[in-house]
Tab-separated table of C-alpha atoms and ligand atoms in Angstrom:
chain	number	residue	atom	x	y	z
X	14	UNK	CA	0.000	0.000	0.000
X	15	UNK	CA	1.551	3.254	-0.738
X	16	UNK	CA	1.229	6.935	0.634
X	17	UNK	CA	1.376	9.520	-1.634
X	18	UNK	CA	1.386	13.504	-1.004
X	19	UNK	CA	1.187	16.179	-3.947
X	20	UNK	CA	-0.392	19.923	-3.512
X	21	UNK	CA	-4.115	18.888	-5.464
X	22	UNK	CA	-6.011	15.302	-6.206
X	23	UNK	CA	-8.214	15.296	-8.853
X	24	UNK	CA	-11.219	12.042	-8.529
X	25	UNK	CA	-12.731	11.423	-12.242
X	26	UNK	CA	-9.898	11.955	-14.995
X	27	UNK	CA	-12.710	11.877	-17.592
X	28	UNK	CA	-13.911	15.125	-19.493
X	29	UNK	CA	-13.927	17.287	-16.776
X	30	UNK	CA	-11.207	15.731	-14.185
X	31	UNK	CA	-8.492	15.765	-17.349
X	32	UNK	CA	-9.207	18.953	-18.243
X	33	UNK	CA	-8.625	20.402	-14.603
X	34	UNK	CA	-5.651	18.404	-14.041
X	35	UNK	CA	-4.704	20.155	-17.310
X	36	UNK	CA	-5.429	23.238	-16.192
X	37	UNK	CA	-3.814	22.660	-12.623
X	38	UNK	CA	-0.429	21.278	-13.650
X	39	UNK	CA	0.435	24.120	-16.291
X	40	UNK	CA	-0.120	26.592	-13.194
X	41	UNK	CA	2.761	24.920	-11.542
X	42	UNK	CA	0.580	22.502	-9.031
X	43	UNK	CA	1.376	19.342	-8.080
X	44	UNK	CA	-1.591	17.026	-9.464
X	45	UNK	CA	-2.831	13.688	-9.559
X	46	UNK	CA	-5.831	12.924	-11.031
X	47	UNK	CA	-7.145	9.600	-9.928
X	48	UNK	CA	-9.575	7.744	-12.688
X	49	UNK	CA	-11.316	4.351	-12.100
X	50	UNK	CA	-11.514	2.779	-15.379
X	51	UNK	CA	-8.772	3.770	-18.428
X	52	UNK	CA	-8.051	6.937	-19.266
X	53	UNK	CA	-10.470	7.841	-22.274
X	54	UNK	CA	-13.050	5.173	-22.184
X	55	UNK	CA	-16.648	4.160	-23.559
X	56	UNK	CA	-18.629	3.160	-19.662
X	57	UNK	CA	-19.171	7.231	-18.589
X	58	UNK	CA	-20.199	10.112	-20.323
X	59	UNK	CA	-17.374	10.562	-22.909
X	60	UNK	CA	-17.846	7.510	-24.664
X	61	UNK	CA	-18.745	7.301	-28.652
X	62	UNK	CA	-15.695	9.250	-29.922
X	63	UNK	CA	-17.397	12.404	-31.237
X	64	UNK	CA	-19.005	15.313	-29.653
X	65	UNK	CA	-20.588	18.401	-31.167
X	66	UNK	CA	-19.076	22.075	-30.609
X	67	UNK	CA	-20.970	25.011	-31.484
X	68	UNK	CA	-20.965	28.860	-30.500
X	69	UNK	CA	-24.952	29.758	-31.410
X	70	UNK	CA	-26.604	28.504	-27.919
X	71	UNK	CA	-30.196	27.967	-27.922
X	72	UNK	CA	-29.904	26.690	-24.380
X	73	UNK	CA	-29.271	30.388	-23.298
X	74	UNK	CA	-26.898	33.179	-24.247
X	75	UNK	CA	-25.040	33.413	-21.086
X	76	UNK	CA	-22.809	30.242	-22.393
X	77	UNK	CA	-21.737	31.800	-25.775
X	78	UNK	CA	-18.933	33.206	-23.935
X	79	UNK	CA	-17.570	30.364	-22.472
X	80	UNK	CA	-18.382	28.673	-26.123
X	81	UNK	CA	-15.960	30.913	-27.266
X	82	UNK	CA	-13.295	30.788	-24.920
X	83	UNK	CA	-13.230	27.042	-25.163
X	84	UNK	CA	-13.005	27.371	-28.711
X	85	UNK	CA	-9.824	29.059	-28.366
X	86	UNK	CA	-8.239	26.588	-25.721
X	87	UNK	CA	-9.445	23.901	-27.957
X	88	UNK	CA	-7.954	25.398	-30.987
X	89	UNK	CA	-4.631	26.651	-29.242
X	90	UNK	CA	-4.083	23.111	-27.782
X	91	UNK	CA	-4.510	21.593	-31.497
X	92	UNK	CA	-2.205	23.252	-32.694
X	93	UNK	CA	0.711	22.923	-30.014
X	94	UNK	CA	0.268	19.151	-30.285
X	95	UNK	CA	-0.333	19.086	-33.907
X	96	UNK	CA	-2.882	16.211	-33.975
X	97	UNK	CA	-6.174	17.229	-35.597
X	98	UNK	CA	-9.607	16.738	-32.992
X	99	UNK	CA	-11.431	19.869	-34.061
X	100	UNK	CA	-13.836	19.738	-37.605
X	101	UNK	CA	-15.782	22.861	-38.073
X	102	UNK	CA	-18.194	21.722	-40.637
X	103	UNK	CA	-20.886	23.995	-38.948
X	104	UNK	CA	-23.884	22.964	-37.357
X	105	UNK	CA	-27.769	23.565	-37.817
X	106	UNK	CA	-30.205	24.328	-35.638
X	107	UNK	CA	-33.490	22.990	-36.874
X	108	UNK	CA	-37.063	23.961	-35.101
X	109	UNK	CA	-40.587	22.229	-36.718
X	110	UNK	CA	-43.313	24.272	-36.751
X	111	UNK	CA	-44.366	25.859	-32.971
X	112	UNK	CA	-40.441	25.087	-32.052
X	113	UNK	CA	-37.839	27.305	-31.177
X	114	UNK	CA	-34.699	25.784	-31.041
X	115	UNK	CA	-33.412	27.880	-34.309
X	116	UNK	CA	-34.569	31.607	-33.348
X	117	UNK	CA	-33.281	30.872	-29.641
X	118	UNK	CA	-29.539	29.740	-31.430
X	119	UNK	CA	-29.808	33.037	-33.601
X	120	UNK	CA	-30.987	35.146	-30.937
X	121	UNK	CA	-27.532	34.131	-28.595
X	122	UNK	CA	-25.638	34.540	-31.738
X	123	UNK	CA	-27.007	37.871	-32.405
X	124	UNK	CA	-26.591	38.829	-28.746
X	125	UNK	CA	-22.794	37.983	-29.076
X	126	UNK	CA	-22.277	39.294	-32.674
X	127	UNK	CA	-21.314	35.899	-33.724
X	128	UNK	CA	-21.980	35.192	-37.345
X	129	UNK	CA	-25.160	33.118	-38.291
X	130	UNK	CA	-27.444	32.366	-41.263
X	131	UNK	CA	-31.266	31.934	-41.242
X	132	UNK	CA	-32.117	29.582	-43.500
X	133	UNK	CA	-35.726	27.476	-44.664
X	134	UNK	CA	-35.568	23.818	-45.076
X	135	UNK	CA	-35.559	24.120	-48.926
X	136	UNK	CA	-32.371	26.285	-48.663
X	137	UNK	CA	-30.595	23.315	-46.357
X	138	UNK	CA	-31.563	21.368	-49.254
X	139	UNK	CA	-30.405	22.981	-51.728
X	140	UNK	CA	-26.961	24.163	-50.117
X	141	UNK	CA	-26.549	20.270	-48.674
X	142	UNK	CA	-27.287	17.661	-50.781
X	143	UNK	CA	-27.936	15.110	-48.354
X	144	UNK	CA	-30.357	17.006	-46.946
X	145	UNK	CA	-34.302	16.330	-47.719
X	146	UNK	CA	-35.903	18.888	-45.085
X	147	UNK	CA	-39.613	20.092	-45.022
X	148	UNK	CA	-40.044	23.689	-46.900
X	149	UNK	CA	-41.540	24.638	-43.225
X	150	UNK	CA	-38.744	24.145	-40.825
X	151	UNK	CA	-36.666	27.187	-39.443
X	152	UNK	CA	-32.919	26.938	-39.734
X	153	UNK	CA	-29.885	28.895	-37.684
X	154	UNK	CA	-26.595	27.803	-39.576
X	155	UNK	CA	-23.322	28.346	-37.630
X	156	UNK	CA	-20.193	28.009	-40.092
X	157	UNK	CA	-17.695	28.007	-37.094
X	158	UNK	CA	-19.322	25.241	-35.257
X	159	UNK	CA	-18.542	21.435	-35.906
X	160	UNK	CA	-17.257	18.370	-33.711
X	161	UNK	CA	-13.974	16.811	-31.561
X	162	UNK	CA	-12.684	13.755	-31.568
X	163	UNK	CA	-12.656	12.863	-27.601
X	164	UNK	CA	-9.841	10.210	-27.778
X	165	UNK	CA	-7.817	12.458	-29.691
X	166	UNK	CA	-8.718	15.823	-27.157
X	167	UNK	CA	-8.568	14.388	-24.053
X	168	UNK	CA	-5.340	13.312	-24.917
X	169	UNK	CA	-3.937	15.768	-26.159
X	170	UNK	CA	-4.929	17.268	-22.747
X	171	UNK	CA	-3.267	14.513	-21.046
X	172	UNK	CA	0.029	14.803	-22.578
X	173	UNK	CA	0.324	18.764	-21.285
X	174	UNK	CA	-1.103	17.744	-18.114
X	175	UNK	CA	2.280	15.497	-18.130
X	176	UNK	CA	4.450	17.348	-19.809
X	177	UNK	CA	3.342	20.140	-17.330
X	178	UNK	CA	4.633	17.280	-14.371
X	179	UNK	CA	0.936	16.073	-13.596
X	180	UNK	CA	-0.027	12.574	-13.261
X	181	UNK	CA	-3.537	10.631	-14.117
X	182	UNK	CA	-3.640	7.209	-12.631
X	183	UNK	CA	-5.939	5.189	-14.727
X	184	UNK	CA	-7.922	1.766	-13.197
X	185	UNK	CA	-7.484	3.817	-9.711
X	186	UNK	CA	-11.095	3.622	-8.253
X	187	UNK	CA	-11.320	5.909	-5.342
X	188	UNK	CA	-13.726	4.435	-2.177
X	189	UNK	CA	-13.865	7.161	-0.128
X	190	UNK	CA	-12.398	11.033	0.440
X	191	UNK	CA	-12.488	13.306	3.524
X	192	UNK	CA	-11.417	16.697	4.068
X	193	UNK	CA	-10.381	19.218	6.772
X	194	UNK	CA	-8.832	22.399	7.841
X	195	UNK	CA	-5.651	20.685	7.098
X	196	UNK	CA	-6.015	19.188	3.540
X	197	UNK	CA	-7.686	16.264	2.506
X	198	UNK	CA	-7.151	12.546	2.853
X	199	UNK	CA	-8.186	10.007	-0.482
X	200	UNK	CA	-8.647	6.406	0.053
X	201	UNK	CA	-8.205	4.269	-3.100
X	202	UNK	CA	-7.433	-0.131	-3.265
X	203	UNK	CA	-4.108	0.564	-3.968
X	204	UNK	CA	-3.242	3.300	-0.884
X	205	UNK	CA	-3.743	6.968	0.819
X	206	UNK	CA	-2.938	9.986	-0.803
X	207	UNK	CA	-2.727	13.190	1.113
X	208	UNK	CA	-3.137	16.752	-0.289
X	209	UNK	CA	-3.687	20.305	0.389
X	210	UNK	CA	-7.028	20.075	-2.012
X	211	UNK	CA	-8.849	18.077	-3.662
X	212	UNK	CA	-11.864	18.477	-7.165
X	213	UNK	CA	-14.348	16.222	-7.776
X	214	UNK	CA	-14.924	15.560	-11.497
X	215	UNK	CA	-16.861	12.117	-11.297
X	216	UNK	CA	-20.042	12.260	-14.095
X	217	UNK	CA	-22.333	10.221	-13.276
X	218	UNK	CA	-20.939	8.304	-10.382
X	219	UNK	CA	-21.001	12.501	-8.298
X	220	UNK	CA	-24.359	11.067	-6.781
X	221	UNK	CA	-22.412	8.542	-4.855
X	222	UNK	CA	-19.126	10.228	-4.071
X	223	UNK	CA	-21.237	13.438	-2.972
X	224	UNK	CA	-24.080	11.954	-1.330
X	225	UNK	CA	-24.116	13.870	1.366
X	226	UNK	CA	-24.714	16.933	-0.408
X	227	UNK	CA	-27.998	16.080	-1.775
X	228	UNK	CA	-27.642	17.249	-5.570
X	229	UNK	CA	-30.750	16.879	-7.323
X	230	UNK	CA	-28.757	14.589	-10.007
X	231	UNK	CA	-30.963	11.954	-12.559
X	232	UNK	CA	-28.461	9.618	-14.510
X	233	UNK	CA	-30.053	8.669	-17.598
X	234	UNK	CA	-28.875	6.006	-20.241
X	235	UNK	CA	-28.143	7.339	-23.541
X	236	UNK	CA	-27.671	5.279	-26.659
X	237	UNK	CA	-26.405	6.667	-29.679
X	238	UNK	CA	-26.597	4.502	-33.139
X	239	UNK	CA	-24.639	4.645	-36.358
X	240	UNK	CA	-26.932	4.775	-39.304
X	241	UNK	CA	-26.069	3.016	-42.632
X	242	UNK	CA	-26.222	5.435	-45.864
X	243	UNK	CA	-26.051	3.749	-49.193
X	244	UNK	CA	-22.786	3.717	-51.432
X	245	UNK	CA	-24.084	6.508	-54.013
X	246	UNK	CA	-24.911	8.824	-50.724
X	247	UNK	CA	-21.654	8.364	-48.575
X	248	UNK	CA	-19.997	11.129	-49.829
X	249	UNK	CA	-22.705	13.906	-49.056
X	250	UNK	CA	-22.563	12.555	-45.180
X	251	UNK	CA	-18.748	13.500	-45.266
X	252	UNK	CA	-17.196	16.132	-42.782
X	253	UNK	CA	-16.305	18.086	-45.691
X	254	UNK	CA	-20.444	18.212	-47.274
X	255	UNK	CA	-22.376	17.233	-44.052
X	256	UNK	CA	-22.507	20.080	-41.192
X	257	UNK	CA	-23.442	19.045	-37.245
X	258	UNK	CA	-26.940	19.439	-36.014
X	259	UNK	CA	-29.502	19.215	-33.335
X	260	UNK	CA	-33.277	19.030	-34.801
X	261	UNK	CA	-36.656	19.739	-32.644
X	262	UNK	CA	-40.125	18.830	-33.587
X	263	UNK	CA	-42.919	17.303	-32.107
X	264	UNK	CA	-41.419	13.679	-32.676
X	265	UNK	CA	-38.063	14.583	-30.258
X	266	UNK	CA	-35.096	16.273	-30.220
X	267	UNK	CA	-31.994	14.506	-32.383
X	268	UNK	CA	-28.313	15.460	-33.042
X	269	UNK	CA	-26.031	14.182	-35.779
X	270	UNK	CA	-22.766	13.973	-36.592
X	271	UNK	CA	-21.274	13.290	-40.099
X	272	UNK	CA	-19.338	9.871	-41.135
X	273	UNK	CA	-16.341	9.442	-39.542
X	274	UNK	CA	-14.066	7.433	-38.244
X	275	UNK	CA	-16.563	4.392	-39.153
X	276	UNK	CA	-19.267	3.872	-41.172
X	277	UNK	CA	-22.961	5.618	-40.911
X	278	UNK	CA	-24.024	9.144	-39.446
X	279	UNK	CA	-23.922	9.106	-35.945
X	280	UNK	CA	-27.329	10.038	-34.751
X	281	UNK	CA	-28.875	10.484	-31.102
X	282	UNK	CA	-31.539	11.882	-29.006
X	283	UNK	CA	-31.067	14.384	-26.730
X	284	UNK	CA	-34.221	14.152	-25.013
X	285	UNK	CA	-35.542	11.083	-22.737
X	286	UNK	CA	-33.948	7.861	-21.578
X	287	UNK	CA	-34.180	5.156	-18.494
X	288	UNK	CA	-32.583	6.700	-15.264
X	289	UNK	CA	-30.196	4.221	-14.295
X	290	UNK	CA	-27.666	3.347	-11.587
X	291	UNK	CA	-24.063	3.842	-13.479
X	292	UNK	CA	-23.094	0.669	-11.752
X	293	UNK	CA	-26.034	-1.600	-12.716
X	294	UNK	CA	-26.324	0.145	-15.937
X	295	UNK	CA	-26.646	-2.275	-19.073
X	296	UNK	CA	-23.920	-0.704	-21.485
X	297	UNK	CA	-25.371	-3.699	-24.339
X	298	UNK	CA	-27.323	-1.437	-27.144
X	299	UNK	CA	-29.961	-3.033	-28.394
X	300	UNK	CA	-32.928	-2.911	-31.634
X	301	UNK	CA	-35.222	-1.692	-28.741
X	302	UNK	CA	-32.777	0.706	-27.710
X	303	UNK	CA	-33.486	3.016	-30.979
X	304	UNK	CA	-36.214	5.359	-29.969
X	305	UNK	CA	-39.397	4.916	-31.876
X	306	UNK	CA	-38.849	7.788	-33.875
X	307	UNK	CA	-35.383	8.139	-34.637
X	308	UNK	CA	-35.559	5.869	-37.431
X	309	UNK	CA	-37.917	7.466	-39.323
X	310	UNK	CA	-36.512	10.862	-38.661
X	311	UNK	CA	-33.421	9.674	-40.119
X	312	UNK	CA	-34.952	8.214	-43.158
X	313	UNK	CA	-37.275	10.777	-44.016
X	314	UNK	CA	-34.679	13.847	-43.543
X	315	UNK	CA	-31.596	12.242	-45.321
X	316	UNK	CA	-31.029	11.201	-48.750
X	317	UNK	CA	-29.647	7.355	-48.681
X	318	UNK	CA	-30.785	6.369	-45.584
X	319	UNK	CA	-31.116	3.080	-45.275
X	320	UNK	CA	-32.715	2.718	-41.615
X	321	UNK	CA	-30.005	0.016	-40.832
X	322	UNK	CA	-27.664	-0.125	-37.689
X	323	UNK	CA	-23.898	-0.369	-38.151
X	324	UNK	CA	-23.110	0.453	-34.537
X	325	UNK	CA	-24.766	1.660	-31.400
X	326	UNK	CA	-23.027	2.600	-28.158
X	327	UNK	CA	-24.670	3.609	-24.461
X	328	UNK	CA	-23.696	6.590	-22.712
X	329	UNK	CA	-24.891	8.500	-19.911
X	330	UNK	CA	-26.256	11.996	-19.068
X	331	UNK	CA	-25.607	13.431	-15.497
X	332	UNK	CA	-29.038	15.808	-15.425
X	333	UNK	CA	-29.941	18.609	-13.250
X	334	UNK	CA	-33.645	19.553	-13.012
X	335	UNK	CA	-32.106	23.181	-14.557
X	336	UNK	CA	-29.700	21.033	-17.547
X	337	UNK	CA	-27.574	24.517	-16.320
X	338	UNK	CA	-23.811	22.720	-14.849
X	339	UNK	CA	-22.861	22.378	-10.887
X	340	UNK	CA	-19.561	23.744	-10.401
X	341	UNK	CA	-18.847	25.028	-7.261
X	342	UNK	CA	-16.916	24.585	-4.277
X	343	UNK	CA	-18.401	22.186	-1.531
X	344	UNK	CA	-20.259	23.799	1.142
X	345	UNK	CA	-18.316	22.648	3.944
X	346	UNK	CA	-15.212	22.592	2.773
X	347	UNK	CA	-13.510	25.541	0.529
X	348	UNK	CA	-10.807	23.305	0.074
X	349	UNK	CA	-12.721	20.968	-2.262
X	350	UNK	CA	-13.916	22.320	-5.719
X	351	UNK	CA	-17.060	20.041	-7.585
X	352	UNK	CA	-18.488	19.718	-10.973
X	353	UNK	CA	-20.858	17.507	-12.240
X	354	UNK	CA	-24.835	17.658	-13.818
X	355	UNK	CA	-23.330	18.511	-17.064
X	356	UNK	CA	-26.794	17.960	-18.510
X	357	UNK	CA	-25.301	16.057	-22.063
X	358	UNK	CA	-24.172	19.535	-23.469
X	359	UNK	CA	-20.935	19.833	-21.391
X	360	UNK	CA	-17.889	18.405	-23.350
X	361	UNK	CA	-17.711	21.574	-25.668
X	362	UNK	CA	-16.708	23.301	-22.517
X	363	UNK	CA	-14.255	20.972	-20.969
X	364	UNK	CA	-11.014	23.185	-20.875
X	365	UNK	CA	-13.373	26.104	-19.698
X	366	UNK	CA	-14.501	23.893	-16.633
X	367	UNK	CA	-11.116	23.064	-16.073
X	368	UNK	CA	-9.822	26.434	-15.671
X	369	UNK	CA	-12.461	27.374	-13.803
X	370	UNK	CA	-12.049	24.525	-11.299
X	371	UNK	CA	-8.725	25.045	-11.093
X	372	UNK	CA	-9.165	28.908	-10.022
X	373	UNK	CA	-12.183	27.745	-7.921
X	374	UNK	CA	-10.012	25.332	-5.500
X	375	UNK	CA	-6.772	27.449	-5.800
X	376	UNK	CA	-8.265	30.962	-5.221
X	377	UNK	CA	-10.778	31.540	-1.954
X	378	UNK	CA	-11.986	34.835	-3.550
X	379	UNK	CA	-12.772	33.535	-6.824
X	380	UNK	CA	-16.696	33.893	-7.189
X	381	UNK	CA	-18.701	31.080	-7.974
X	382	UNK	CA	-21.275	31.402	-11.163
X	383	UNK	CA	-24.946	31.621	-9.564
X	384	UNK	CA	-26.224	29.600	-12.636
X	385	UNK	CA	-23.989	27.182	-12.106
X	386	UNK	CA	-24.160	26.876	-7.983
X	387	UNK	CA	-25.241	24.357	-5.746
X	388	UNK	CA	-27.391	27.409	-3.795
X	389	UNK	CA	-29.800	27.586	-6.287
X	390	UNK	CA	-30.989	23.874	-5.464
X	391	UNK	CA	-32.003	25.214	-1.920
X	392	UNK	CA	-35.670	25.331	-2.730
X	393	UNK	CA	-35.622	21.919	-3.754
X	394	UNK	CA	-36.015	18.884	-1.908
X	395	UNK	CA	-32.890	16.584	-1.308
X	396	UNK	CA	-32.353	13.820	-3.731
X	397	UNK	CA	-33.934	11.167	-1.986
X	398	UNK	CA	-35.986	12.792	0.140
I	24	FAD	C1	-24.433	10.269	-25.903
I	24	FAD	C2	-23.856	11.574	-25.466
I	24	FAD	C3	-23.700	12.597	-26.386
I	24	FAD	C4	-23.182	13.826	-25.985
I	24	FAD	N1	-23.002	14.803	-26.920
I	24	FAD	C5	-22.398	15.959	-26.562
I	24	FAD	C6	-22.073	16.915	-27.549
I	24	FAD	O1	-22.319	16.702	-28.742
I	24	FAD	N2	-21.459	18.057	-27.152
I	24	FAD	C7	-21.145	18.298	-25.846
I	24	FAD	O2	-20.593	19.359	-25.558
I	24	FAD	N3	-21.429	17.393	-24.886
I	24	FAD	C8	-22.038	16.235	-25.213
I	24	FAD	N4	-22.299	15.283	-24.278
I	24	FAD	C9	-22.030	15.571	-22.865
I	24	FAD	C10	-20.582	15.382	-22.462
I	24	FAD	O3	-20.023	14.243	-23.046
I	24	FAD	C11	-20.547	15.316	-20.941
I	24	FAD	O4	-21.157	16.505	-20.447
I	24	FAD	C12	-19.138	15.221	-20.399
I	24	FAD	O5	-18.493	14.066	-20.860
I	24	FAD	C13	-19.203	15.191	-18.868
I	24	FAD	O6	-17.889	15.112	-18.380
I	24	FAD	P1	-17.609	14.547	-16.931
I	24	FAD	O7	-16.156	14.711	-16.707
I	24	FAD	O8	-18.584	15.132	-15.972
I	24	FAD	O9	-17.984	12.986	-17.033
I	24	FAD	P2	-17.052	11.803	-17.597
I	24	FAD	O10	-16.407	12.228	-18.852
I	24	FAD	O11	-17.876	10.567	-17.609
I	24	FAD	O12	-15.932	11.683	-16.483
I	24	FAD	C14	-16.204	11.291	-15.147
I	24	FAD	C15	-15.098	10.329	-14.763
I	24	FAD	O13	-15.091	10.089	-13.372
I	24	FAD	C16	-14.660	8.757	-13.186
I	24	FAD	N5	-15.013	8.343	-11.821
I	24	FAD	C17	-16.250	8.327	-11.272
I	24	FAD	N6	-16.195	7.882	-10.001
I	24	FAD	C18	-14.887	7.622	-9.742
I	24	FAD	C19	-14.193	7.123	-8.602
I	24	FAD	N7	-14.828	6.794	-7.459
I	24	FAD	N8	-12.849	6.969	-8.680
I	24	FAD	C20	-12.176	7.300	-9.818
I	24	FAD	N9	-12.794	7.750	-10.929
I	24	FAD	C21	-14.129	7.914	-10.889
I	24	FAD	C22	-15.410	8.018	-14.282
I	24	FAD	O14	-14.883	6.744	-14.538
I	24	FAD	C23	-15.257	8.977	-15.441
I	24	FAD	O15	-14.119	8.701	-16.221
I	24	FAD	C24	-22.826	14.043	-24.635
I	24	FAD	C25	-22.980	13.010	-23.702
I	24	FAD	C26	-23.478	11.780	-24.110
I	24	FAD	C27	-23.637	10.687	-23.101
């Protein structure tokens, strides 16, 4: 059993936890961020390789700045380790009739002076080929929006965490932490590490490791499928012809993401799904995993389509009742710094999160966002309860 002692521990090194060790070790801390499974894998939240980032925010203006400033981590850290994650193919916003998921995108893009185009469904049509869109559906286009390969960004996050003198130990489940006026104490199978502070980045597993706080958190099981499009279609679903998007009618709210990496678009929805324990959580997809009407969705709105499966993965949301983050420092101790509830839009915004954990735990007059704090729970009653 060993006993270890470095300034901060991070618990979680996926999205969130590599990104503050990231953050933490190129300001000169001493860091250790302790992850249970392998670093980058497919059983949390990060799982299915890509992951949409976009600047338009129909989920409210007040993230377009931290859309932006993420942006430029993102693109900064591309380019100092020179392997490619980022693919701005642009991304539309679709609303059906009586929906407002495009005007609320243009409005925050407006409100930011970001550019955007308003488009009809006939115009995605035209412009995209593999587009077949009803004449009635609104359309916000953002042409600096696309998607990031996860393996490739968290590890390209990883390597300046290390190169910065940080250290993620993977398959490093912790049981139990406890903090006091003197640091904090983390209990793992393989020993005790002692530190001056400690952040707690663990998805969907922050219900357990915080259970005393209470968080109104709802894990829900998230499959995402790979849809087949015929040989004489395949090109028009490429990065380079196919942008990003998120669609919302009456029949549910879907994202896509062009072919890559393997074959089919990869298609989701962002609304519903089974709240689940992450430990007992079946991580088999199955034919009755694909929602009713995601299928036809897909069929109906892009040309060569074939309806069948090539792959299908399950992921899982963290959600608050809000979908707005928790990131805050725990109520009892200012010593420990938290983030979780990322609500399925949070990867966009990992190197964000990170910096503002790691300014959270380091500095005790840093403010904490109200949007984002546990304090606006307080009307609420416990999880549990
Ligand atoms: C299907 C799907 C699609 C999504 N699409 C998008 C998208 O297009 N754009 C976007 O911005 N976001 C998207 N998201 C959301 C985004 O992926 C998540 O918000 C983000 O991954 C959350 O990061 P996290 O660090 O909180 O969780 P994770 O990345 O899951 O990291 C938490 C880590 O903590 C570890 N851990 C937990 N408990 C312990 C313990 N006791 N000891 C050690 N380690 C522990 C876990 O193993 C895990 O690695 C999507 C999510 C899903 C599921």
């Amino acid at each position: 059993m060993k006993l270890a002692r470095t300034d901060i521990i991070v618990i979680g090194g996926g999205a969130m936890g590599t990104a503050t060790g990231w953050a933490l070790a190129r300001q000169g801390h001493r860091v250790l961020v302790l992850e249970q499974f392998d670093h980058v894998h497919d059983k949390g939240s990060h799982g299915g390789q890509t992951r949409i980032f976009r600047h338009a925010y129909a989920e409210g203006p007040r993230y377009v700045p931290w859309t932006l400033e993420a942006d430029r981590l993102w693109t900064e850290l591309q380019e100092r380790t020179a392997r490619r994650f980022m693919y701005r193919v642009g991304c539309l916003d679709i609303s059906g009739p009586g929906f407002h998921r495009a005007r609320e995108a243009r409005a925050s893009a407006d409100a930011y002076g970001i550019g955007s185009e308003w488009l009809t469904g006939t115009e995605v049509n035209e412009r995209w080929p593999a587009w077949t869109l009803p004449e009635d559906r609104d359309v916000c286009f953002g042409p600096d929006a696309g998607f990031l390969d996860v393996p490739i960004a968290l590890r390209a996050l990883a390597r300046e965490l290390a190169d910065a003198g940080g250290e993620i130990c993977a398959n490093e489940p912790v049981r139990s932490w406890s903090a006091d006026g003197g640091g904090v104490t983390v209990e793992t199978a393989k020993g005790t590490y002692l530190a001056d502070r400690l952040v707690l980045t663990a998805g969907a597993w922050s219900g357990k490791i915080l259970n005393e706080l209470g968080i109104p958190l709802e894990v829900r099981r998230k499959p995402v499928v790979w849809f087949e499009i015929d040989r004489n279609h395949r090109k028009s679903v490429s990065p380079e012809q196919f942008p990003v998007f998120i669609s919302d009618d009456e029949t549910g709210e879907f994202y896509g993401i062009p072919e890559y990496g393997e074959p089919g678009i990869k298609v989701g929805m962002h609304s519903g799904g089974d709240v689940v324990d992450p430990d007992q959580i079946d991580r088999t997809a199955s034919e009755s995993d694909i929602a009713p009407d995601l299928r036809p969705f897909v069929k109906r709105s892009i040309r060569g389509a074939t309806g069948r499966t090539m792959n299908a993965v399950v992921c899982m949301y963290t959600m608050t009742p809000d979908t707005d983050f928790v990131i805050d420092r725990h109520p009892d101790h200012p010593n420990v710094a938290l983030a979780t509830g990322f609500s399925g839009h949070g990867f966009k915004f990992a190197p964000v999160v990170g910096e503002y954990l790691a300014t959270l735990v380091t500095d005790p007059t840093a403010r904490v966002r109200p949007d984002f704090s546990l304090s606006r729970f307080a009307e609420l009653p416990l999880a549990g309860d």
